[in-house]
Coordinates of C-alpha atoms in Angstrom, one line a residue:
M1 CA 69.7 114.1 98.2
A2 CA 68.1 110.7 97.6
P3 CA 70.3 107.6 97.4
M4 CA 71.2 106.8 93.9
S5 CA 69.3 103.9 92.4
Q6 CA 71.2 103.3 89.2
P7 CA 74.7 102.6 88.1
M8 CA 76.6 105.7 87.2
D9 CA 76.9 107.2 83.7
Q10 CA 80.5 108.0 82.9
Q11 CA 81.5 111.1 81.0
I12 CA 85.0 110.2 79.8
T13 CA 87.0 113.0 78.1
A14 CA 90.2 113.0 76.2
E15 CA 92.1 113.7 79.4
G16 CA 91.8 110.1 80.4
P17 CA 89.9 108.0 83.0
T18 CA 89.5 109.1 86.6
I19 CA 90.6 107.1 89.6
A20 CA 89.3 108.0 93.0
I21 CA 91.4 107.3 96.1
F22 CA 90.0 107.5 99.6
N23 CA 92.2 107.8 102.7
V24 CA 92.5 108.8 106.3
A25 CA 94.7 111.5 107.9
M26 CA 97.4 109.1 108.9
I27 CA 101.0 109.5 107.6
G28 CA 101.7 105.8 107.4
H29 CA 98.6 105.4 105.2
V30 CA 99.0 108.4 102.9
N31 CA 102.7 108.6 102.2
P32 CA 102.9 105.3 100.2
T33 CA 100.1 106.5 97.9
F34 CA 101.8 109.6 96.5
A35 CA 104.2 107.6 94.3
L36 CA 101.2 105.7 93.0
V37 CA 99.5 109.0 92.1
Q38 CA 102.6 110.1 90.2
E39 CA 102.6 106.9 88.2
L40 CA 98.9 107.1 87.4
C41 CA 99.2 110.7 86.2
K42 CA 102.1 109.7 84.0
R43 CA 99.8 107.1 82.4
G44 CA 97.2 109.8 81.6
C45 CA 94.8 109.1 84.5
K46 CA 93.1 111.8 86.5
V47 CA 93.3 111.1 90.2
S48 CA 90.6 112.5 92.5
Y49 CA 91.9 112.1 96.1
F50 CA 89.3 112.2 98.9
L51 CA 91.0 113.4 102.1
P52 CA 90.1 115.0 105.4
P53 CA 91.0 118.7 105.8
V54 CA 94.6 118.2 107.0
A55 CA 96.8 120.8 105.2
P56 CA 100.2 118.9 105.0
I57 CA 98.6 115.8 103.6
R58 CA 96.4 117.6 101.1
A59 CA 99.4 119.6 99.9
A60 CA 101.4 116.5 99.3
A61 CA 98.5 114.9 97.4
I62 CA 98.3 118.0 95.1
E63 CA 102.1 118.0 94.7
S64 CA 102.0 114.4 93.5
G65 CA 99.4 115.4 90.8
A66 CA 96.0 114.6 92.4
V67 CA 93.0 116.8 92.6
V68 CA 91.9 116.9 96.3
E69 CA 88.3 116.3 97.1
G70 CA 86.5 116.6 100.5
Y71 CA 84.1 114.2 102.1
L72 CA 81.3 116.8 102.6
P73 CA 79.8 119.4 100.2
E74 CA 81.2 122.5 101.9
D75 CA 84.5 120.7 102.9
P76 CA 84.4 122.1 106.4
S77 CA 87.9 122.7 107.8
D78 CA 87.0 121.4 111.2
F79 CA 85.7 118.0 110.0
V80 CA 87.4 115.1 111.9
M81 CA 86.4 111.7 110.6
E82 CA 87.4 109.9 113.8
K83 CA 84.8 111.9 115.7
C84 CA 81.9 110.7 113.5
G85 CA 79.2 109.0 115.5
I86 CA 81.1 109.2 118.8
D87 CA 79.0 111.8 120.4
E88 CA 75.7 110.7 118.8
P89 CA 75.9 106.9 118.5
L90 CA 73.0 104.6 117.5
C91 CA 72.6 104.0 121.2
H92 CA 69.4 102.0 121.0
A93 CA 71.3 99.1 119.4
V94 CA 74.8 99.4 121.0
P95 CA 75.6 97.2 124.0
E96 CA 76.8 98.9 127.1
I97 CA 80.4 100.0 126.7
V98 CA 82.6 100.0 129.7
E99 CA 85.3 102.7 129.7
D100 CA 88.0 100.1 129.4
D101 CA 86.7 99.3 125.9
R102 CA 86.1 102.9 124.8
A103 CA 88.9 102.9 122.2
E104 CA 87.6 99.6 120.7
Y105 CA 84.1 101.1 120.6
E106 CA 85.3 104.2 118.8
R107 CA 87.3 102.2 116.4
A108 CA 84.2 100.2 115.5
V109 CA 81.9 103.2 115.2
W110 CA 83.5 106.1 113.4
P111 CA 84.4 104.5 110.0
L112 CA 80.7 103.4 109.5
A113 CA 79.3 106.6 110.9
Q114 CA 81.5 108.5 108.5
A115 CA 80.1 106.5 105.6
L116 CA 76.6 107.2 106.7
L117 CA 77.3 110.9 107.0
C118 CA 79.3 111.4 103.8
G119 CA 78.0 108.6 101.6
E120 CA 75.4 110.5 99.6
Y121 CA 77.7 113.4 98.7
V122 CA 80.7 111.1 97.9
I123 CA 78.7 108.8 95.7
E124 CA 77.2 111.7 93.8
R125 CA 80.5 113.4 93.5
C126 CA 82.1 110.2 92.1
R127 CA 79.3 110.1 89.6
Q128 CA 79.9 113.7 88.6
L129 CA 83.7 113.1 88.3
G130 CA 83.2 110.1 86.1
V131 CA 85.2 107.8 88.3
S132 CA 86.2 104.5 86.6
V133 CA 88.0 102.8 89.5
V134 CA 88.0 103.3 93.3
L135 CA 91.1 102.6 95.4
Y136 CA 90.7 103.0 99.2
D137 CA 92.3 102.5 102.5
P138 CA 90.6 99.5 104.2
F139 CA 90.1 101.6 107.3
L140 CA 87.4 103.5 105.3
P141 CA 84.2 101.6 104.3
I142 CA 83.1 104.7 102.3
G143 CA 85.4 103.7 99.5
L144 CA 83.9 100.2 99.3
L145 CA 80.4 101.8 99.6
A146 CA 81.0 104.2 96.8
G147 CA 82.5 101.6 94.4
T148 CA 79.8 99.0 95.2
K149 CA 76.9 101.4 94.9
L150 CA 78.1 102.8 91.6
G151 CA 79.0 99.3 90.2
I152 CA 82.6 100.1 89.4
Q153 CA 85.8 98.3 90.0
C154 CA 87.4 98.9 93.5
A155 CA 90.3 97.6 95.5
S156 CA 91.8 98.3 98.9
L157 CA 95.4 99.5 99.4
V158 CA 96.9 97.7 102.4
T159 CA 99.8 99.7 103.6
Y160 CA 100.9 97.2 106.2
P161 CA 102.0 93.6 105.8
G162 CA 98.5 92.1 106.0
M163 CA 96.4 91.0 109.0
G164 CA 98.9 88.3 109.8
S165 CA 101.0 91.0 111.2
L166 CA 98.2 91.7 113.7
S167 CA 97.9 88.1 114.9
G168 CA 98.9 88.9 118.4
L169 CA 96.4 91.7 118.7
M170 CA 93.6 89.9 116.8
S171 CA 94.0 86.7 118.7
T172 CA 94.0 88.5 122.0
L173 CA 90.8 90.4 121.0
E174 CA 89.2 87.1 119.9
A175 CA 90.1 85.4 123.1
E176 CA 88.6 88.3 125.1
G177 CA 85.4 88.2 123.0
R178 CA 86.1 91.8 121.8
L179 CA 85.8 90.9 118.1
E180 CA 82.3 89.7 118.7
R181 CA 81.4 92.8 120.8
A182 CA 82.8 95.0 118.0
G183 CA 80.6 93.2 115.5
A184 CA 77.6 93.9 117.7
I185 CA 78.5 97.6 117.8
R186 CA 78.9 97.7 114.0
K187 CA 75.6 95.9 113.4
P188 CA 73.2 98.9 113.6
Y189 CA 75.5 101.0 111.5
G190 CA 75.7 98.3 108.8
K191 CA 71.9 98.0 108.8
A192 CA 71.5 101.8 108.5
I193 CA 73.9 101.8 105.5
Q194 CA 72.1 99.0 103.9
D195 CA 68.7 100.7 104.4
K196 CA 70.0 104.0 103.0
F197 CA 72.2 102.9 100.1
G198 CA 71.2 99.3 99.4
V199 CA 74.7 98.1 100.0
D200 CA 75.6 95.3 102.5
L201 CA 79.1 96.0 103.9
R202 CA 79.0 92.6 105.8
C203 CA 79.6 94.3 109.1
N204 CA 79.1 91.0 111.0
L205 CA 82.5 89.7 109.9
L206 CA 85.1 89.3 112.6
T207 CA 87.7 90.9 110.3
R208 CA 85.7 94.1 109.7
R209 CA 88.3 96.1 111.6
Q210 CA 89.4 96.4 108.0
F211 CA 86.9 96.7 105.1
Y212 CA 88.6 94.5 102.6
T213 CA 87.0 93.7 99.2
K214 CA 87.6 91.1 96.5
T215 CA 90.8 92.8 95.3
N216 CA 93.3 93.9 97.9
F217 CA 96.8 95.2 97.0
V218 CA 99.5 94.9 99.7
T219 CA 102.2 97.5 99.3
T220 CA 105.2 95.2 99.8
C221 CA 106.8 92.1 98.4
E222 CA 105.4 88.6 98.9
D223 CA 108.0 87.6 101.4
L224 CA 107.1 90.5 103.7
I225 CA 103.4 89.6 104.0
A226 CA 103.0 88.2 107.5
E227 CA 101.6 84.7 107.7
L228 CA 98.2 84.0 109.2
P229 CA 97.8 81.6 112.1
A230 CA 97.4 78.0 110.9
S231 CA 94.1 76.9 109.6
G232 CA 91.7 76.1 112.4
E233 CA 93.6 78.0 115.1
Q234 CA 91.7 81.4 114.9
K235 CA 88.2 82.1 113.6
W236 CA 89.2 85.5 112.3
A237 CA 92.1 84.1 110.3
D238 CA 90.0 81.3 108.8
E239 CA 87.4 83.9 107.8
L240 CA 90.0 86.0 106.1
R241 CA 91.3 83.1 104.0
T242 CA 87.8 82.2 103.0
E243 CA 86.4 85.7 102.2
F244 CA 89.3 87.7 100.7
S245 CA 92.4 87.5 98.6
F246 CA 95.5 89.6 98.7
S247 CA 98.2 90.5 96.2
A248 CA 101.7 91.9 96.9
V249 CA 102.6 94.6 94.5
G250 CA 106.0 95.8 95.9
C251 CA 107.1 98.8 97.9
L252 CA 105.8 102.3 97.0
V253 CA 108.7 104.2 98.6
S254 CA 110.0 106.8 96.2
S255 CA 112.6 109.6 96.8
S256 CA 110.9 111.7 94.1
A257 CA 107.4 111.5 95.7
P258 CA 106.1 114.0 98.3
H259 CA 106.6 112.8 101.9
V260 CA 104.6 114.1 104.8
I261 CA 106.8 114.5 107.9
T262 CA 104.0 115.3 110.4
A263 CA 100.4 116.1 110.0
R264 CA 99.9 117.5 113.4
S265 CA 99.8 121.1 114.7
D266 CA 102.8 123.3 114.2
S267 CA 102.5 124.6 117.8
F268 CA 105.6 124.2 119.9
I269 CA 106.7 125.5 123.3
P270 CA 110.0 127.4 122.8
R271 CA 112.4 124.8 124.0
V272 CA 111.0 122.2 121.6
K273 CA 110.8 124.7 118.7
S274 CA 114.5 125.4 119.1
F275 CA 115.3 121.9 118.0
G276 CA 113.8 122.5 114.6
H277 CA 112.5 120.1 112.0
S278 CA 114.7 120.6 109.0
L279 CA 117.5 118.3 107.9
P280 CA 120.8 119.6 109.3
V281 CA 122.7 119.0 106.0
A282 CA 125.9 120.9 106.9
E283 CA 126.2 119.1 110.3
L284 CA 125.5 115.7 108.8
S285 CA 127.9 116.2 105.9
D286 CA 130.6 117.3 108.3
Q287 CA 130.1 114.1 110.4
L288 CA 130.3 112.0 107.3
A289 CA 133.5 113.8 106.2
K290 CA 135.0 112.9 109.6
G291 CA 134.2 109.2 109.0
R292 CA 131.7 108.9 111.8
K293 CA 128.8 106.4 111.7
I294 CA 125.5 108.2 111.8
I295 CA 122.6 106.8 113.7
Y296 CA 119.1 108.0 113.0
A297 CA 116.6 107.4 115.7
A298 CA 112.8 107.9 115.2
L299 CA 110.1 106.0 117.1
G300 CA 107.0 106.9 114.9
T301 CA 104.0 109.0 115.1
M302 CA 101.9 106.5 117.0
A303 CA 104.1 106.8 120.1
L304 CA 105.2 110.4 119.5
S305 CA 101.7 111.8 118.7
D306 CA 98.7 109.6 118.6
R307 CA 99.3 107.6 121.8
W308 CA 101.7 109.9 123.7
S309 CA 99.4 109.9 126.7
I310 CA 97.4 106.8 125.9
D311 CA 98.0 103.1 126.7
L312 CA 100.1 101.4 124.0
G313 CA 100.3 98.2 125.9
R314 CA 96.7 97.3 125.2
I315 CA 97.3 97.0 121.5
S316 CA 100.8 95.5 121.7
G317 CA 100.0 91.8 121.9
Y318 CA 101.9 91.7 125.3
N319 CA 105.0 93.3 123.8
L320 CA 104.5 96.2 126.2
P321 CA 103.0 96.1 129.7
H322 CA 99.5 97.3 129.9
G323 CA 99.4 101.0 130.9
T324 CA 102.6 101.8 129.0
T325 CA 102.0 105.2 127.3
G326 CA 103.8 106.5 124.2
K327 CA 105.6 108.9 126.5
A328 CA 106.8 106.2 128.8
F329 CA 108.0 104.0 125.9
C330 CA 109.9 106.9 124.1
Q331 CA 111.6 108.2 127.2
H332 CA 112.7 104.8 128.3
V333 CA 114.4 104.3 124.9
W334 CA 115.8 107.8 124.7
K335 CA 117.4 107.5 128.2
A336 CA 119.2 104.3 127.1
L337 CA 120.2 105.9 123.7
L338 CA 121.7 109.0 125.2
A339 CA 123.8 106.9 127.6
A340 CA 124.7 104.5 124.8
M341 CA 126.0 107.4 122.7
E342 CA 128.2 108.5 125.5
E343 CA 129.6 105.0 125.7
L344 CA 130.1 104.8 121.9
G345 CA 132.1 108.0 121.8
D346 CA 133.3 110.1 118.8
E347 CA 133.2 107.3 116.2
F348 CA 129.4 107.6 116.3
F349 CA 126.9 110.5 115.8
C350 CA 123.2 110.4 116.4
L351 CA 120.3 112.4 115.0
L352 CA 117.4 111.9 117.4
S353 CA 113.8 112.8 116.4
V354 CA 111.7 113.6 119.4
G355 CA 108.4 114.9 117.9
K356 CA 106.4 117.9 119.0
Q357 CA 105.2 117.0 122.5
P358 CA 106.1 119.9 124.9
D359 CA 107.0 117.4 127.6
A360 CA 109.1 115.2 125.4
L361 CA 112.4 115.8 127.2
D362 CA 111.1 116.6 130.7
F363 CA 113.1 113.7 132.0
L364 CA 116.3 115.8 131.3
G365 CA 115.1 118.9 133.1
S366 CA 112.7 121.8 133.0
S367 CA 114.8 124.3 131.1
E368 CA 116.4 124.4 127.7
A369 CA 119.8 125.0 129.4
A370 CA 119.4 121.9 131.5
I371 CA 118.4 119.8 128.5
F372 CA 121.3 120.8 126.4
E373 CA 123.7 120.3 129.4
L374 CA 122.6 116.6 129.6
V375 CA 122.6 115.8 125.9
P376 CA 125.9 114.2 124.7
S377 CA 127.9 116.2 122.2
N378 CA 127.6 113.5 119.6
V379 CA 123.8 113.7 119.6
L380 CA 121.7 116.2 117.7
I381 CA 118.0 116.6 118.5
R382 CA 115.3 117.5 116.1
G383 CA 111.5 117.5 116.2
F384 CA 111.1 115.8 112.9
V385 CA 113.2 115.5 109.8
P386 CA 112.5 114.3 106.2
Q387 CA 113.0 110.6 106.8
V388 CA 113.5 109.4 103.3
D389 CA 116.2 112.0 102.7
M390 CA 117.9 111.2 106.0
L391 CA 117.9 107.5 105.3
N392 CA 119.0 107.7 101.7
N393 CA 121.9 110.1 102.2
Y394 CA 123.3 110.0 105.7
T395 CA 122.3 107.0 107.8
S396 CA 124.5 104.1 108.8
A397 CA 121.9 102.4 111.1
F398 CA 118.2 103.2 111.9
I399 CA 116.8 102.9 115.4
S400 CA 113.1 102.4 114.6
H401 CA 109.8 101.3 115.9
V402 CA 109.6 99.4 112.6
G403 CA 106.2 100.7 111.5
F404 CA 105.8 99.3 108.1
N405 CA 106.6 102.4 106.1
S406 CA 109.7 103.1 108.2
L407 CA 110.8 99.5 107.7
Q408 CA 110.4 99.6 104.0
E409 CA 112.0 103.1 103.7
S410 CA 115.0 101.8 105.5
L411 CA 115.3 98.7 103.3
M412 CA 114.9 100.7 100.1
A413 CA 117.7 103.0 101.3
G414 CA 119.9 100.1 102.1
V415 CA 120.1 100.9 105.8
P416 CA 120.2 98.1 108.5
L417 CA 118.0 98.5 111.5
V418 CA 117.8 98.3 115.3
A419 CA 114.2 97.5 115.8
I420 CA 112.4 98.5 119.0
P421 CA 108.7 97.6 118.3
Q422 CA 105.7 99.0 120.2
A423 CA 102.4 97.6 119.1
V424 CA 100.0 96.5 116.3
D425 CA 102.1 95.2 113.3
Q426 CA 105.5 96.3 114.7
P427 CA 106.4 93.2 116.7
A428 CA 105.8 91.1 113.6
N429 CA 107.9 93.5 111.5
A430 CA 110.7 93.2 114.1
C431 CA 110.6 89.4 113.7
K432 CA 111.2 89.8 110.0
V433 CA 114.1 92.1 110.7
E434 CA 115.8 89.4 112.8
Q435 CA 114.8 86.4 110.6
R436 CA 116.0 88.0 107.4
G437 CA 119.2 89.5 108.8
W438 CA 118.3 93.1 108.3
G439 CA 119.3 94.1 111.8
Q440 CA 118.6 93.3 115.4
A441 CA 115.5 93.6 117.5
F442 CA 114.5 94.3 121.1
F443 CA 111.3 92.6 122.0
K444 CA 109.6 93.6 125.2
P445 CA 111.7 96.7 125.1
M446 CA 110.7 98.0 128.6
E447 CA 112.6 95.0 129.9
T448 CA 115.4 94.5 127.3
V449 CA 116.5 98.0 126.2
S450 CA 119.4 99.2 128.2
S451 CA 122.3 101.5 127.3
T452 CA 124.8 98.7 127.3
A453 CA 122.7 96.4 125.1
L454 CA 121.8 99.3 122.7
A455 CA 125.5 100.3 122.3
E456 CA 126.5 96.8 121.5
S457 CA 123.7 96.3 119.0
L458 CA 124.7 99.6 117.2
R459 CA 128.4 98.4 117.0
Q460 CA 127.3 95.2 115.4
V461 CA 124.8 96.6 113.0
C462 CA 127.1 99.4 111.9
D463 CA 130.0 97.0 111.3
E464 CA 130.9 97.2 107.6
N465 CA 131.9 93.6 107.6
S466 CA 128.6 92.3 109.0
M467 CA 126.0 90.5 107.1
Y468 CA 123.3 93.1 107.8
R469 CA 124.0 95.6 105.0
Q470 CA 124.3 92.8 102.4
Q471 CA 121.0 91.3 103.4
V472 CA 119.3 94.7 103.3
Q473 CA 120.5 95.2 99.7
C474 CA 118.9 91.8 98.8
A475 CA 115.6 93.0 100.3
R476 CA 115.8 96.2 98.3
S477 CA 115.8 94.4 95.0
E478 CA 112.8 92.3 96.1
L479 CA 110.8 95.4 97.1
A480 CA 111.6 97.6 94.1
G481 CA 109.0 98.6 91.4
G482 CA 105.9 98.8 93.5
A483 CA 104.5 102.1 92.3
P484 CA 104.7 101.2 88.5
R485 CA 103.4 97.7 89.2
L486 CA 100.4 99.0 91.2
A487 CA 99.7 101.6 88.5
E488 CA 99.6 98.9 85.9
R489 CA 97.3 96.8 88.0
S490 CA 95.0 99.8 88.5
S491 CA 95.1 100.4 84.7
A492 CA 94.1 96.7 84.2
M493 CA 91.1 97.4 86.4
I494 CA 90.2 100.4 84.1
R495 CA 90.5 98.2 81.1
K496 CA 88.2 95.6 82.7
E497 CA 85.7 98.4 83.5
R498 CA 85.8 99.5 79.9
S499 CA 84.6 96.1 78.8
E500 CA 81.3 96.7 80.6
C501 CA 78.2 98.8 79.8
F502 CA 74.8 99.3 81.3
I503 CA 71.6 98.8 79.3
P504 CA 68.2 100.2 80.3
S505 CA 65.3 97.8 79.9
C506 CA 61.7 99.1 79.7
G507 CA 63.0 102.4 81.1
A508 CA 62.9 101.1 84.7
A509 CA 65.5 98.5 85.2
M510 CA 69.2 98.4 84.5
Q511 CA 70.9 95.3 83.1
R512 CA 74.6 94.9 82.8
A513 CA 76.1 93.7 79.5
Q514 CA 79.7 92.5 79.9
F515 CA 81.7 91.8 76.7
A516 CA 84.1 89.2 77.9
D517 CA 87.3 88.0 76.2
G518 CA 86.6 85.5 73.5
G519 CA 83.6 87.3 72.2
R520 CA 80.9 86.2 74.7
A521 CA 78.3 88.3 76.3
R522 CA 76.1 88.2 79.4
V523 CA 73.4 90.4 81.0
A524 CA 72.2 90.8 84.5
C525 CA 70.7 93.3 86.9
P526 CA 73.1 94.8 89.5
G527 CA 72.7 93.0 92.7
S528 CA 70.7 90.1 91.3
A529 CA 71.8 86.5 90.5
P530 CA 72.5 84.6 88.5
W531 CA 74.0 86.3 85.5
G532 CA 72.1 85.9 82.3
Q533 CA 72.9 82.8 80.2
V534 CA 76.1 83.3 78.3
V535 CA 75.5 82.7 74.6
T536 CA 77.7 82.5 71.5
T537 CA 78.6 85.7 69.9
Q538 CA 79.9 86.6 66.5
W539 CA 82.3 89.2 65.2
A540 CA 81.8 91.6 62.3
L541 CA 84.0 94.5 61.0
P542 CA 81.9 97.1 59.3
A543 CA 84.2 99.4 57.4
H544 CA 82.4 102.5 58.4
A545 CA 82.2 102.0 62.1
G546 CA 84.9 99.7 63.3
P547 CA 84.6 96.3 65.0
Y548 CA 81.4 95.0 66.6
I549 CA 80.6 92.3 69.1
Q550 CA 77.2 90.9 68.6
A551 CA 75.4 88.6 71.0
E552 CA 72.6 86.9 69.1
Q553 CA 70.5 85.9 72.0
V554 CA 71.1 86.8 75.7
I555 CA 68.7 85.3 78.2
L556 CA 67.9 87.7 81.0
P557 CA 67.8 86.3 84.6
E558 CA 64.3 85.5 85.9
R559 CA 65.0 87.6 89.1
C560 CA 65.6 90.7 87.0
A561 CA 63.8 93.6 88.7
V562 CA 62.0 95.7 86.1
G563 CA 60.2 98.3 88.1
Q564 CA 56.8 98.9 86.5
G565 CA 57.8 97.7 83.1
S566 CA 57.9 94.2 81.7
C567 CA 61.1 92.6 80.7
R568 CA 61.4 90.6 77.5
P569 CA 62.9 87.2 78.1
T570 CA 65.3 87.5 75.2
A571 CA 67.0 90.4 73.5
I572 CA 69.4 91.1 70.7
L573 CA 72.4 92.9 72.0
A574 CA 75.0 94.7 70.0
G575 CA 78.1 96.3 71.5
K576 CA 80.1 98.6 69.3
L577 CA 83.8 99.2 70.2
A578 CA 84.2 102.4 68.4
G579 CA 82.1 105.5 67.7
G580 CA 78.9 106.5 69.4
G581 CA 78.3 107.5 73.0
R582 CA 74.7 107.9 74.2
R583 CA 72.2 108.4 71.3
A584 CA 69.1 107.1 69.7
S585 CA 68.7 105.8 66.2
S586 CA 65.8 104.5 64.2
G587 CA 63.6 104.5 67.3
R588 CA 66.0 102.3 69.3
T589 CA 67.4 103.4 72.6
Y590 CA 71.0 102.9 73.2
G591 CA 72.4 102.3 76.7
S592 CA 75.2 104.5 77.9
C593 CA 78.5 102.6 78.3
H594 CA 81.0 103.9 80.8
G595 CA 84.7 103.8 81.1
I596 CA 85.5 104.1 77.4
P597 CA 87.8 107.0 76.3
G598 CA 86.3 108.9 73.4
P599 CA 83.0 107.8 71.8
G600 CA 82.8 104.4 73.5
P601 CA 80.7 101.3 72.8
E602 CA 77.0 101.1 72.4
A603 CA 74.4 98.6 73.5
L604 CA 70.8 98.2 72.5
L605 CA 67.8 96.2 73.3

C-alpha cells in the first residue's frame, strides 16, 4: 500500500463523529481511558480503540463502549509491540550498544519501529473509519503519525503527572549522556518514517522518550502536575517548556468504568493459584463488622510483573540501589509488613496482593503448608483483587507504590496512604503524599522500611482523629470530574475540526480552507507555510440553503505545491454550513469537507 498523499475524506454518518484512541498494553495507561470512552459514547461519538491483542484490555475497552481495532491487517494474536525492531534494528545507523544500556536502547527503538511497521495500515484504517480526532498515549508515535498525516486534530493522553515527575530519572540520563545516545538511536527510524510518510516526528528532541504534540491532556488536577526543574538547570526541561504545553483535566477514575486487574497470563503454580484473585467480600465485611481497620497492600504491576527479575534501581533516580529487582523490593516490604501485622494485632486486618509470580512467597517456604503457617492470622493473601472496589468499600489505609493511577484511585476513594515508592514517577508522587498530608512515605525503602516503622506509620495513618483523611477528602474534590471534562475538550476538538475543509486545486494539489470565528477564511497547502492571506468575508442567509460564509478573495501561498497543474493566485471561496456533501454543480468542482455531521459544508474554487 502506497503512503497516502492527501488529507482524508471523512464519511460522517448520523451515528456521530469517530474518535480514535491509540494505546499500549499497560494497565496504568489503559485503565484511565475507559471512563473517557464511556463519556464520549454518551455524547454520541463512536470510539475506535487501537490496542495490542491482549484479551483483558480489549474486553474492558469493548465493555466501555469502544470498537477495538488492531494495529495490523490480520490482527495477529502474537503481535507484541515492544518487540518491534528489536531483532531487526536499523543497525547501519545505530551506535554500538553495550548490554548495560540494552533497556534504554529497546525503549528508544520499538515505538518508532512499530510506527514504521503499522503506519500504512493504521493511516488507511483511520481514513476508512472517518476519524475526526486522534487521542493517543505519548508512548506511541503512531498516534501522532496518523493524526499528522491525515491532517486531523490530535492530542496525547498523559496518564502520569507530567515529565516533572521523572526529573530524577531524566536528569540522571542527561548527566550520563544517555538522552543524546537515545536520540542517536532514534535518528534512523525518524528518517525512515519521514521518507515513507512525509511526517517529521522530531526524533532528535531530548524529550522524545514521550511523543508529545501541541495539545497534551494530563489526567489529574493542576496541583498534582509535578514541577519541572528550574529554567536553565536541565536541557530536557527547557526543551519541554519551549516545545509543548500541557493541560490538567482532572482524574478519570470511575467506579462504573471497567478496570483491568492484570493483563498477564492466567498461569499459576498451585500454591499461588490457591490464593485467588477475587474480592473476599464475606471476609472483609466480617472484619468491618468487628470494627477492625483494614489495610490494603499492593505494590503495582511494574514490580510484581514487568520488572520482577529486572533491575528497578536503574530507573529509580537513586531511590533504590542499583541491582534491586522487583522481587527483592516486594519481598523486603512483605517481610516487614507481615511482622508489622503481628505487632498490630487484632485491631487491624490486612489484604495483601502478591501478584502471579510462582516464587513470590518463596521467602516463607517451599510448600503451601509452610507459607500459611508463617502468615499471621490477620493477613489474607490474594493474587490480585479489583482495586477500585477494594478502596471504595473496605480500606482504611493503602500501602502502595504510589503509581499514579493507584495514587489517584486512593484519593478518589478517600483513603490515606502509606507510600513506598520504587521508580520512575513514584518518588515524586510520594513527595506529594507527604507534602499534602495524604499519608506518610518511605523513601529509599530498602533502608527505611522495617516492621516497627511500618506498624507505627499504619497506626498514625489509620487514626480517625488524624489530619490524613480530611486532607484526602479535599484532594478528592479537586480531582473530580475528569472524564466529563476531557470528553468536552475532545468534543471541542471535533468542533474545531468541523470548521475546516479541504479544497482541490487543479486536480493535483490540496489546499485547506479554514472558516475561523468571526467570518474570516484562509487557505494553505498541508505542510507548507505561510497560510494564505486572511481576507474579509461576508455573511449571507439564503432561505433555501441556510447560512453561508463567503470569502471574496483568498490569496494562495506562493509555496503552494500544485503537482503538474498551475495554481491561480486568487480564488473565490464559498463555504456552506448546511446541505451538500461532495458534488459538482454547473461545471464547478466542490471540495469534500470532513468532520461535519450530515450533509456538511462545501467549498469551491
